[in-house]
Amino acid sequence: MSRYKISNFEEYFKEYKKSIKDPKKFWDKIASENFTWYQEWDKVVDFNMAEAEIKWFVDAKVNITKNCIDRHLAKKGDKTAIIFEPNNPDEASQSFTYNELHQKVSKMANVLLSQGIQKGDRVCIYLPMIPELAIATLACARIGAIHSVVFAGFSASAVAARINDSECKMVITSDGGYRGNKTIDLKGIVDEALVNCPSVEKVLVAKRTNTDVQMKEGRDQWLAPLVEKASDNNAAEIMDAEDPLFILYTSGSTGKPKGMVHTTAGYMVYTAYTFQNVFNYEENDVFWCTADIGWITGHSYILYGPLLNGATTVIFEGVPSYPDFSRFWEVIEKHKVNQFYTAPTAIRALAKESLDYVQKYPLSSLKVIGSVGEPINEEAWHWYNDHVGGKRCPVVDTWWQTETGGILISPIPFITPTKPTYATLPLPGIQAVLMDEKRNEIEDNQVVGSLCIKFPWPGIARTIWGDHKRYKETYFSTFPGKYFSGDGALRDEVGYYRITGRVDDVIIVSGHNLGTAPIEDAINEHPAVAESAIVGFPHDIKGNALYGFVILKETGEKRDKANLAKEINQHIADHIGPIAKLDKIQFVSGLPKTRSGKIMRRILRKIAEGDFSNFGDTTTLLNPEIVDEIKNGKI
Ligand code: 6R9
């Protein structure tokens, strides 16, 4: 990807203008100069935004793993592709060259084929951050199976819902996983999930914790012996540009999680291009993104983006606080990391601890440091810039989403002057606009609007698995003809964007998207609960935390409230996962509702924040008296 590296600010504007004037030409050049294709495209892009129909590189044929692995072998077969850094620093790290990765992925691909997995089949991957996760994911892509990686922190019922939604034929998991000082029983969770998953025929189990697990005859097999026996010769399936590459679930503001579908060629071109430009990756650099491969950030910037560029990428199994708060800095020093990419929630948690943890390490290998997942507040930005980047590494605050496939708005390091809390400018090819409530494009600056993109880019998700109507309604109907992100943003006089947060009912907690509806559904299933409403409130470390207002049934009213609160949180952990637990639970006798029955979350949000100053117009409420009751009972 060296040719498409932008080298100064002027060139950025030039490139940007060119990319807007003729997007087809812009992407055509990038796609044809940087990848290996079995067959090139007839048309660069074909789209109808009103119908949410988007195709890139129409009729091209390609395999993404050929581009991630095979094409690097001639020149850099012995270069390190992946460094695996275990949870426990006393365990040795491992590394795999591109040659070794090629061998492992080919073997795994042959295992999948021998187990009856074919092109187009869905495979659920529920693994901790170990090399098998990367290898299994790439092996699916190699044979054209659609991977659905589910973050290994989700509960059995959340896993089951995701497996059933896309009717996965196979699950790849491990006996267990390590996270800090905890061991997680992943196989047990899969067993529980599979009680309700009729589509799953086979389960492959990697060994990580050596814990005793139950193996179900005819369904479950250990992975290692299968891999050992498999040939390391695999031809890679020829995929159409628009064949689905993967499904990744993200929370919606209503109902069940959305299985975002990304297709092959566009995602490949977009992640490769953004990785190169946003992180200024140079040959021999070591890149580390601390996300989990179970989230889009891990898909695009641990696996695909780096490997497409022939980079060295770190897979880290652990957490920032184990064995102590210096772990990130120790790992950077140990592997001489050059680009470091993490989330504001981690930065805030580490900034709360003694500076000694970070100052113990020179961190002089770092060149670029990045942030993703939620708005980064000014204090955290400065701490990161001063103490991690040593004021010499540009902070790239990258704004994007599961739906966008790759980064859309971000500074380009050493080129775009950074500004704390601003994601700055759209990358070339990205036509960002702000829309007002009347659905007009906002021309002025210093105004908050809904952030939309008015022309497709190659990395955009193409649909929601099994529900194109929902895809169209969620993203393309609020502002007809445009992609609506669900985020609000402010634009300054230079044109820099500052993301202000979600404008819908999604709450970002520690960088994880949580929809209020599924959490409320989980709470409401508790036998003592009549109704509930969840809102977010500011939290020092998590960015936002969850505050639940819960109406009890008569039976619940008689029970001990502290116990009930604990049970409700356990209920949420069981149904969704521990990440969705509530920080605060207030039992109330009613919720403020409009006459059409809609909960006025705006008011609940203010109460949760402790801001009782101005509730706005409450006269339209069906039950205005409830506001005082809730306010007075605030915990
Ligand atoms: C990549 C990822 C998407 C939502 C997005 C927005 C928030 C992400 C951000 C940011 C402010 C940034 N978000 N990056 N907000 N500044 N740099 O996180 O994808 O998990 O789908 O979340 O995260 O609200 O809409 P995903």
XYZ file of C-alpha atoms and ligand atoms in Angstrom:
661
model
C 0.000 0.000 0.000
C 2.972 2.335 -0.176
C 1.843 4.151 -3.288
C -1.254 5.502 -1.636
C 0.432 7.039 1.327
C -0.466 10.678 1.747
C 2.648 12.728 2.434
C 1.577 16.235 3.473
C -1.472 18.285 4.467
C -1.754 19.894 1.061
C -1.739 16.488 -0.531
C -4.470 15.413 1.856
C -6.738 18.202 0.620
C -5.792 17.457 -2.962
C -6.477 13.770 -2.515
C -9.687 14.548 -0.672
C -10.994 16.804 -3.423
C -10.041 14.311 -6.075
C -11.717 11.514 -4.180
C -14.966 13.457 -3.930
C -14.962 14.617 -7.499
C -14.462 11.167 -8.891
C -14.833 8.462 -6.244
C -14.841 5.712 -8.843
C -11.494 6.713 -10.232
C -10.098 7.150 -6.738
C -11.023 3.647 -5.521
C -10.302 2.035 -8.856
C -6.675 3.121 -8.650
C -6.222 1.957 -5.069
C -7.847 -1.403 -5.772
C -5.922 -2.126 -8.931
C -2.486 -1.130 -7.648
C -2.378 -2.879 -4.315
C -3.974 -6.325 -4.434
C -3.900 -9.670 -6.190
C -7.126 -10.432 -8.049
C -8.194 -13.571 -9.862
C -10.245 -11.272 -12.031
C -10.725 -7.495 -12.011
C -14.080 -5.691 -11.855
C -16.411 -4.567 -14.597
C -17.654 -1.624 -12.598
C -16.104 0.064 -9.549
C -19.360 0.743 -7.734
C -23.033 0.157 -8.284
C -25.432 1.620 -5.745
C -28.914 2.756 -4.912
C -28.895 4.475 -1.529
C -32.695 4.656 -1.384
C -32.867 0.863 -1.488
C -29.649 0.424 0.502
C -28.177 -1.640 -2.329
C -24.409 -1.234 -2.597
C -21.860 -3.208 -4.610
C -18.179 -2.501 -5.040
C -15.767 -3.954 -7.600
C -18.643 -5.629 -9.380
C -17.899 -9.137 -10.663
C -14.286 -9.124 -9.476
C -12.895 -12.393 -8.104
C -10.541 -12.505 -5.152
C -9.592 -14.311 -1.959
C -8.761 -12.065 0.968
C -6.368 -14.553 2.602
C -4.336 -14.758 -0.624
C -3.888 -11.020 -0.128
C -3.283 -11.264 3.626
C -0.793 -14.109 3.403
C 0.216 -15.788 0.139
C 1.187 -12.696 -1.767
C 3.703 -11.697 0.931
C 5.495 -15.036 0.931
C 7.923 -14.417 -1.906
C 9.451 -11.337 -0.291
C 8.674 -11.666 3.381
C 7.876 -15.258 4.168
C 10.212 -15.101 7.158
C 8.864 -11.836 8.497
C 6.843 -12.063 11.720
C 3.147 -11.817 10.943
C 1.701 -12.365 14.413
C 3.131 -11.930 17.897
C 1.063 -13.624 20.571
C 1.443 -12.122 24.035
C -0.222 -14.315 26.693
C -2.316 -13.181 29.632
C 0.366 -14.196 32.085
C 3.661 -12.375 31.535
C 5.551 -15.411 32.859
C 4.340 -17.458 29.929
C 6.541 -17.095 26.840
C 5.197 -15.057 23.968
C 5.036 -16.720 20.562
C 5.473 -15.458 17.065
C 4.543 -16.743 13.647
C 6.125 -15.780 10.360
C 4.067 -15.305 7.224
C 5.264 -18.742 6.094
C 4.079 -20.296 9.336
C 0.783 -18.438 9.214
C 0.289 -19.700 5.680
C 0.839 -23.242 6.835
C -1.434 -22.952 9.863
C -4.287 -21.269 8.006
C -4.063 -23.767 5.136
C -4.184 -26.696 7.560
C -7.111 -25.216 9.431
C -8.900 -24.532 6.142
C -8.498 -28.211 5.261
C -9.830 -29.217 8.684
C -12.952 -27.140 8.072
C -13.438 -28.703 4.653
C -12.953 -32.205 6.044
C -15.615 -31.461 8.639
C -18.128 -30.657 5.936
C -17.918 -26.861 5.948
C -18.463 -25.365 2.516
C -18.417 -21.963 0.923
C -21.292 -19.876 2.265
C -21.745 -21.907 5.484
C -21.692 -19.903 8.716
C -19.162 -20.773 11.389
C -19.411 -19.304 14.871
C -16.036 -18.630 16.481
C -16.148 -18.259 20.251
C -12.529 -18.170 21.334
C -10.326 -16.178 23.668
C -7.547 -14.019 22.237
C -5.232 -16.880 21.311
C -3.580 -17.590 17.928
C -6.302 -20.140 17.061
C -8.797 -17.274 16.935
C -6.870 -15.531 14.155
C -6.145 -18.798 12.372
C -9.745 -20.055 12.485
C -11.074 -16.719 11.270
C -8.665 -16.594 8.339
C -9.303 -20.272 7.556
C -13.011 -19.540 7.161
C -12.189 -16.696 4.797
C -9.865 -18.994 2.857
C -12.600 -21.507 2.037
C -15.361 -18.918 1.723
C -17.187 -19.887 4.898
C -18.751 -16.862 6.587
C -17.225 -16.297 10.010
C -19.296 -14.996 12.866
C -16.899 -14.233 15.687
C -18.693 -13.821 18.997
C -16.795 -12.015 21.771
C -15.853 -14.579 24.419
C -17.455 -12.490 27.162
C -21.003 -13.055 25.962
C -23.284 -15.372 27.910
C -24.743 -18.674 26.701
C -28.056 -17.169 25.691
C -26.362 -14.320 23.801
C -24.176 -16.858 21.981
C -27.222 -19.001 21.177
C -29.144 -16.021 19.801
C -26.241 -15.169 17.480
C -25.762 -18.771 16.352
C -29.452 -19.187 15.613
C -29.850 -15.887 13.819
C -27.364 -16.914 11.143
C -27.853 -20.700 11.493
C -24.210 -21.553 12.074
C -23.250 -25.099 11.209
C -20.179 -25.216 13.391
C -18.788 -23.647 16.554
C -15.058 -23.290 17.161
C -14.246 -22.753 20.814
C -11.713 -23.687 23.488
C -11.758 -25.533 26.780
C -11.422 -22.214 28.571
C -9.856 -18.782 28.490
C -7.710 -16.589 30.718
C -8.493 -12.966 31.461
C -6.458 -11.372 34.216
C -6.728 -13.625 37.236
C -9.925 -15.262 36.011
C -10.440 -18.451 34.062
C -13.538 -18.569 31.916
C -15.331 -21.808 31.150
C -15.921 -21.247 27.456
C -16.747 -24.831 26.551
C -19.332 -24.954 29.345
C -20.945 -21.802 28.001
C -21.039 -23.282 24.483
C -22.592 -26.510 25.816
C -25.299 -24.492 27.512
C -25.892 -22.388 24.389
C -26.111 -25.399 22.083
C -29.054 -26.914 23.931
C -31.074 -24.473 21.845
C -29.132 -24.409 18.566
C -30.422 -27.007 16.119
C -28.251 -25.832 13.209
C -24.925 -26.698 14.847
C -23.550 -30.047 13.726
C -19.953 -29.884 14.890
C -17.910 -28.258 17.625
C -14.130 -27.992 17.421
C -12.342 -27.371 20.698
C -8.901 -25.775 21.049
C -6.910 -26.390 24.224
C -5.925 -23.392 26.264
C -6.552 -23.883 29.979
C -6.395 -27.702 30.086
C -9.536 -27.771 32.176
C -11.733 -30.822 32.131
C -14.592 -30.411 29.705
C -17.415 -32.589 28.513
C -17.084 -33.730 24.916
C -20.346 -34.679 23.297
C -19.988 -37.818 21.229
C -20.522 -37.232 17.518
C -20.531 -33.443 17.903
C -17.368 -32.319 19.685
C -13.761 -32.900 18.660
C -10.414 -31.616 19.859
C -8.915 -29.299 17.298
C -5.207 -30.110 17.612
C -5.247 -33.750 16.380
C -7.355 -32.726 13.369
C -4.912 -29.955 12.494
C -1.963 -32.263 12.887
C -3.379 -34.712 10.375
C -4.437 -32.065 7.853
C -2.489 -31.231 4.718
C -0.932 -27.785 4.522
C -1.856 -27.409 0.924
C -5.010 -25.397 0.367
C -5.839 -23.620 -2.855
C -8.111 -20.881 -1.443
C -11.619 -20.503 -2.770
C -12.288 -18.049 -5.571
C -14.728 -15.545 -4.113
C -16.924 -13.006 -5.788
C -16.255 -9.429 -4.659
C -19.686 -9.307 -3.033
C -19.667 -12.757 -1.407
C -20.104 -12.290 2.357
C -16.824 -12.443 4.261
C -18.255 -12.261 7.749
C -21.155 -11.448 10.012
C -20.518 -9.444 13.139
C -23.271 -8.671 15.599
C -23.753 -5.185 16.981
C -26.399 -3.876 19.352
C -29.322 -2.007 17.950
C -31.529 0.499 19.704
C -34.402 -1.940 19.456
C -34.865 -5.672 19.408
C -32.302 -8.319 18.700
C -28.661 -7.689 17.764
C -27.985 -6.830 14.159
C -25.812 -9.241 12.199
C -23.857 -6.793 10.073
C -22.714 -8.430 6.853
C -19.399 -7.404 5.324
C -18.444 -8.600 1.877
C -15.082 -9.530 0.465
C -13.469 -7.063 -1.914
C -14.699 -3.735 -0.576
C -13.820 -4.613 3.001
C -10.391 -5.776 1.881
C -9.608 -2.587 -0.023
C -10.949 -0.352 2.705
C -9.230 -1.915 5.719
C -5.897 -2.124 3.890
C -6.078 1.507 2.773
C -7.129 2.926 6.133
C -4.585 0.869 8.086
C -1.765 2.193 5.941
C -2.801 5.810 6.087
C -4.154 6.184 9.604
C -1.289 4.428 11.341
C 1.479 5.375 8.935
C 2.716 1.807 9.051
C 6.273 1.401 7.814
C 8.010 -1.864 6.964
C 9.381 -3.564 10.102
C 7.058 -1.671 12.423
C 5.219 -3.614 15.118
C 1.542 -2.718 15.366
C -0.575 -3.373 18.449
C -4.314 -2.925 18.705
C -5.580 -3.887 22.170
C -9.157 -4.621 21.101
C -10.583 -8.133 21.045
C -10.987 -9.835 17.666
C -14.609 -10.337 18.758
C -15.254 -6.655 17.937
C -14.939 -4.892 14.588
C -11.795 -3.072 15.729
C -10.081 -6.425 16.138
C -11.358 -7.753 12.813
C -10.156 -4.732 10.864
C -7.045 -3.641 12.757
C -5.652 -6.751 14.434
C -6.267 -9.091 11.544
C -7.218 -7.886 8.111
C -5.774 -4.360 7.840
C -2.316 -5.252 9.197
C -1.989 -8.581 7.389
C -3.119 -7.069 4.080
C -0.202 -4.689 4.493
C 2.255 -7.437 5.398
C 2.621 -5.940 8.871
C 3.564 -7.481 12.218
C 0.500 -7.467 14.461
C 0.258 -8.241 18.178
C -2.482 -10.442 19.647
C -2.769 -9.761 23.370
C -4.692 -12.189 25.528
C -4.699 -10.187 28.749
C -6.093 -7.057 30.321
C -4.463 -3.703 31.157
C -4.637 -4.261 34.909
C -3.027 -7.684 35.232
C -0.696 -8.476 36.882
C -0.589 -4.720 37.478
C -1.347 -1.445 35.733
C 1.926 -1.399 33.846
C 1.069 -4.343 31.617
C 0.370 -2.332 28.448
C 3.605 -0.387 28.850
C 5.588 -3.501 29.588
C 4.277 -5.165 26.420
C 5.045 -2.080 24.309
C 8.609 -2.148 25.612
C 8.988 -5.894 25.247
C 7.929 -6.040 21.591
C 9.116 -2.541 20.681
C 5.644 -1.578 19.535
C 5.549 1.307 17.048
C 1.814 1.922 16.683
C -0.462 1.465 19.652
C -4.259 1.541 19.312
C -6.566 1.388 22.340
C -9.813 2.725 23.814
C -10.514 5.810 25.955
C -11.951 3.626 28.715
C -8.573 1.877 29.104
C -6.747 5.193 28.988
C -8.959 6.653 31.717
C -8.562 3.575 33.910
C -4.777 3.707 33.588
C -4.618 7.473 34.058
C -6.227 7.020 37.476
C -3.301 4.934 38.663
C 0.122 6.142 39.705
C 2.246 7.667 36.958
C 5.065 5.363 38.045
C 3.465 2.520 36.117
C 3.889 4.269 32.807
C 7.037 6.239 33.607
C 8.950 3.070 34.389
C 9.138 2.460 30.634
C 10.698 4.779 28.057
C 8.188 3.778 25.335
C 10.576 5.267 22.813
C 9.586 2.803 20.087
C 6.137 4.415 19.801
C 5.456 6.562 16.745
C 1.670 6.818 16.533
C -0.958 6.255 19.216
C -4.619 5.774 18.461
C -7.970 5.895 20.196
C -11.267 4.271 19.235
C -14.668 3.244 20.492
C -16.072 6.354 22.152
C -15.370 10.042 22.506
C -12.055 10.704 24.223
C -12.388 13.440 26.833
C -9.862 16.244 27.017
C -8.154 15.017 30.186
C -7.657 11.497 28.867
C -6.432 12.859 25.532
C -3.742 14.928 27.250
C -2.687 12.129 29.559
C -2.323 9.808 26.572
C -0.510 12.407 24.521
C 1.860 13.454 27.346
C 2.610 10.236 29.188
C 2.263 7.556 26.540
C 3.084 9.449 23.364
C 5.680 11.636 25.091
C 4.198 14.579 23.155
C 5.986 13.330 20.058
C 3.486 10.742 18.798
C 0.390 12.027 17.032
C -2.829 10.857 18.699
C -5.160 9.510 16.050
C -8.702 9.721 17.401
C -10.438 7.427 14.926
C -14.195 7.516 14.460
C -15.963 4.585 12.837
C -18.426 1.738 13.495
C -19.056 -1.977 13.016
C -21.213 -0.910 10.097
C -18.499 1.146 8.403
C -15.920 -1.663 8.270
C -13.026 0.725 8.774
C -12.058 4.179 10.025
C -13.962 7.084 8.429
C -12.845 10.178 10.334
C -9.338 10.501 11.746
C -6.239 12.617 11.641
C -3.512 11.340 9.331
C -0.401 11.229 11.516
C 2.312 13.841 10.912
C -0.042 15.523 8.447
C -3.307 16.558 10.078
C -2.702 18.829 13.094
C -4.454 17.112 16.003
C -6.946 18.806 18.307
C -7.963 17.200 21.615
C -11.413 15.538 21.511
C -11.695 15.999 17.741
C -11.546 13.064 15.343
C -10.692 15.840 12.847
C -11.252 15.216 9.145
C -12.884 12.576 6.969
C -10.419 10.348 5.156
C -10.236 10.704 1.376
C -13.219 8.955 -0.150
C -15.489 9.762 2.799
C -18.158 12.421 2.256
C -19.252 13.332 5.763
C -22.156 15.719 6.323
C -24.151 17.024 9.286
C -27.929 17.059 9.058
C -30.384 19.160 11.037
C -33.745 18.133 12.467
C -35.512 19.237 9.324
C -33.324 16.831 7.391
C -31.360 19.561 5.679
C -27.631 19.519 5.298
C -26.000 21.922 7.771
C -23.646 24.285 6.006
C -22.588 26.305 9.071
C -19.937 25.311 11.507
C -20.119 25.183 15.322
C -23.475 23.432 15.136
C -24.339 19.944 16.302
C -26.044 17.712 13.783
C -26.617 14.093 12.883
C -23.537 12.638 11.273
C -24.215 11.113 7.853
C -22.168 9.966 4.881
C -23.558 10.848 1.496
C -21.656 8.553 -0.828
C -20.859 4.873 -0.277
C -17.315 3.722 0.474
C -15.958 0.208 -0.114
C -15.994 -0.863 3.559
C -19.664 -0.188 4.312
C -21.691 -3.202 5.520
C -24.047 -4.388 2.820
C -26.974 -5.622 4.848
C -28.178 -7.088 8.136
C -28.168 -10.874 7.944
C -31.674 -12.021 7.015
C -33.215 -8.575 7.405
C -32.459 -6.135 4.622
C -35.550 -4.140 5.527
C -34.134 -3.391 8.957
C -30.824 -2.392 7.370
C -32.563 0.039 5.073
C -34.741 1.474 7.812
C -31.971 1.837 10.379
C -29.347 3.459 8.188
C -30.921 4.887 5.042
C -34.392 6.127 5.885
C -33.913 8.866 8.514
C -32.048 10.979 5.971
C -33.095 9.626 2.584
C -30.214 8.979 0.230
C -27.627 9.103 3.013
C -26.048 6.670 5.444
C -27.019 7.745 8.986
C -24.493 6.756 11.625
C -26.667 7.251 14.713
C -24.035 9.627 16.105
C -24.192 13.357 16.668
C -21.239 15.588 15.840
C -20.040 19.157 15.937
C -17.962 20.713 13.163
C -15.509 23.512 13.906
C -14.464 26.379 11.669
C -11.691 24.344 10.025
C -14.099 21.523 9.240
C -12.876 19.265 12.044
C -15.466 16.879 13.486
C -16.007 16.242 17.146
C -18.248 13.279 17.849
C -20.679 14.175 20.611
C -22.215 10.719 21.111
C -25.154 8.595 20.114
C -28.415 10.243 19.216
C -30.347 6.983 19.495
C -30.931 4.462 22.271
C -27.512 2.896 22.092
C -25.251 3.551 25.074
C -21.493 3.160 24.806
C -20.162 1.631 28.032
C -16.406 1.103 28.193
C -16.416 1.330 24.430
C -19.015 -1.441 24.039
C -22.243 -0.643 22.246
C -25.220 -1.611 24.341
C -28.771 -1.230 23.158
C -31.228 -0.277 25.883
C -33.960 -2.539 24.514
C -32.256 -5.930 24.903
C -31.162 -5.052 28.447
C -34.656 -3.927 29.351
C -36.030 -7.134 27.851
C -33.647 -9.147 30.015
C -34.638 -7.265 33.185
C -38.321 -7.549 32.405
C -38.007 -11.307 32.249
C -37.170 -11.358 35.955
C -40.327 -12.651 37.677
C -40.468 -9.740 40.145
C -40.166 -6.998 37.509
C -43.064 -5.278 35.792
C -41.230 -2.764 33.614
C -37.886 -1.028 33.300
C -35.980 1.730 31.534
C -32.259 2.041 31.122
C -30.310 5.225 30.530
C -26.641 6.079 30.499
C -24.936 8.469 32.896
C -21.373 9.818 32.841
C -18.783 7.611 34.495
C -15.143 8.505 35.177
C -13.660 5.396 33.646
C -16.308 3.693 31.572
C -17.345 6.907 29.808
C -20.960 5.959 30.448
C -22.467 3.582 32.958
C -25.971 2.144 33.044
C -28.709 3.381 35.366
C -31.846 1.278 35.548
C -35.281 2.488 36.670
C -37.290 -0.572 37.616
C -40.972 -0.973 38.404
C -41.677 -4.058 40.503
C -44.680 -6.328 40.518
C -46.514 -6.651 43.798
C -44.594 -9.809 44.622
C -41.343 -7.932 44.142
C -42.427 -5.009 46.312
C -42.331 -7.263 49.375
C -38.799 -8.464 48.764
C -35.451 -7.180 50.003
C -34.407 -4.548 47.474
C -30.655 -5.066 47.739
C -31.078 -8.769 46.980
C -33.401 -8.012 44.114
C -30.919 -5.580 42.614
C -28.250 -8.279 42.768
C -30.572 -10.797 41.136
C -31.452 -8.384 38.362
C -27.791 -7.838 37.580
C -27.163 -11.574 37.594
C -30.100 -11.949 35.254
C -28.530 -9.434 32.858
C -25.145 -11.167 33.086
C -26.804 -14.488 32.232
C -28.834 -13.120 29.346
C -26.376 -10.722 27.758
C -23.061 -10.759 29.573
C -21.381 -9.026 32.495
C -20.592 -5.957 30.339
C -24.279 -5.029 30.416
C -24.664 -5.003 34.226
C -26.229 -1.884 35.749
C -24.159 0.399 37.966
C -27.270 1.743 39.652
C -30.767 0.405 40.089
C -33.587 2.582 41.359
C -36.956 1.022 42.112
C -39.799 3.323 41.094
C -43.574 3.133 40.972
C -43.875 4.464 37.420
C -41.926 5.837 34.460
C -42.505 9.201 32.755
C -44.414 8.441 29.573
C -45.794 10.402 26.675
C -49.417 10.021 25.756
C -48.434 7.610 23.031
C -46.766 5.462 25.673
C -43.139 6.282 24.850
C -40.815 6.510 27.815
C -39.314 10.017 28.083
C -35.710 8.976 28.400
C -34.545 12.563 28.210
C -35.968 13.120 31.707
C -34.615 9.878 33.095
C -31.188 10.734 31.701
C -31.215 14.066 33.543
C -32.249 12.421 36.790
C -29.551 9.764 36.410
C -26.976 12.493 35.832
C -28.199 14.329 38.940
C -29.159 17.357 36.887
C -32.557 18.468 38.167
C -32.372 21.938 36.667
C -34.518 21.865 33.591
C -36.631 18.943 32.581
C -38.080 20.837 29.642
C -41.737 20.563 28.861
C -43.303 17.856 31.005
C -46.901 18.837 30.337
C -47.179 16.384 27.469
C -46.554 13.569 29.919
C -49.294 11.184 30.801
C -48.071 11.143 34.416
C -46.083 14.330 35.170
C -46.248 13.706 38.938
C -43.926 10.714 38.607
C -40.978 12.991 37.784
C -40.848 14.409 41.323
C -41.195 10.993 42.865
C -38.292 9.600 40.856
C -36.189 12.702 41.479
C -36.756 12.518 45.238
C -35.987 8.841 45.340
C -32.731 9.141 43.378
C -30.003 6.984 44.841
C -15.137 1.018 15.941
C -16.240 0.876 16.930
C -19.470 2.441 17.121
C -19.825 3.646 17.955
C -19.973 4.898 17.137
C -19.663 5.974 18.176
C -18.584 5.338 19.030
C -16.348 4.936 17.952
C -15.364 6.833 18.274
C -16.675 6.916 18.789
C -16.320 9.100 19.408
C -14.526 8.002 18.376
N -17.240 5.707 18.592
N -15.205 5.600 17.766
N -17.147 8.041 19.366
N -15.058 9.110 18.964
N -13.266 8.019 17.957
O -16.114 1.296 18.056
O -17.376 0.264 16.456
O -18.390 -0.988 18.401
O -19.713 -0.491 16.295
O -19.134 1.321 17.920
O -18.765 3.922 18.882
O -20.794 6.237 18.947
O -21.251 4.999 16.596
P -18.689 -0.056 17.286
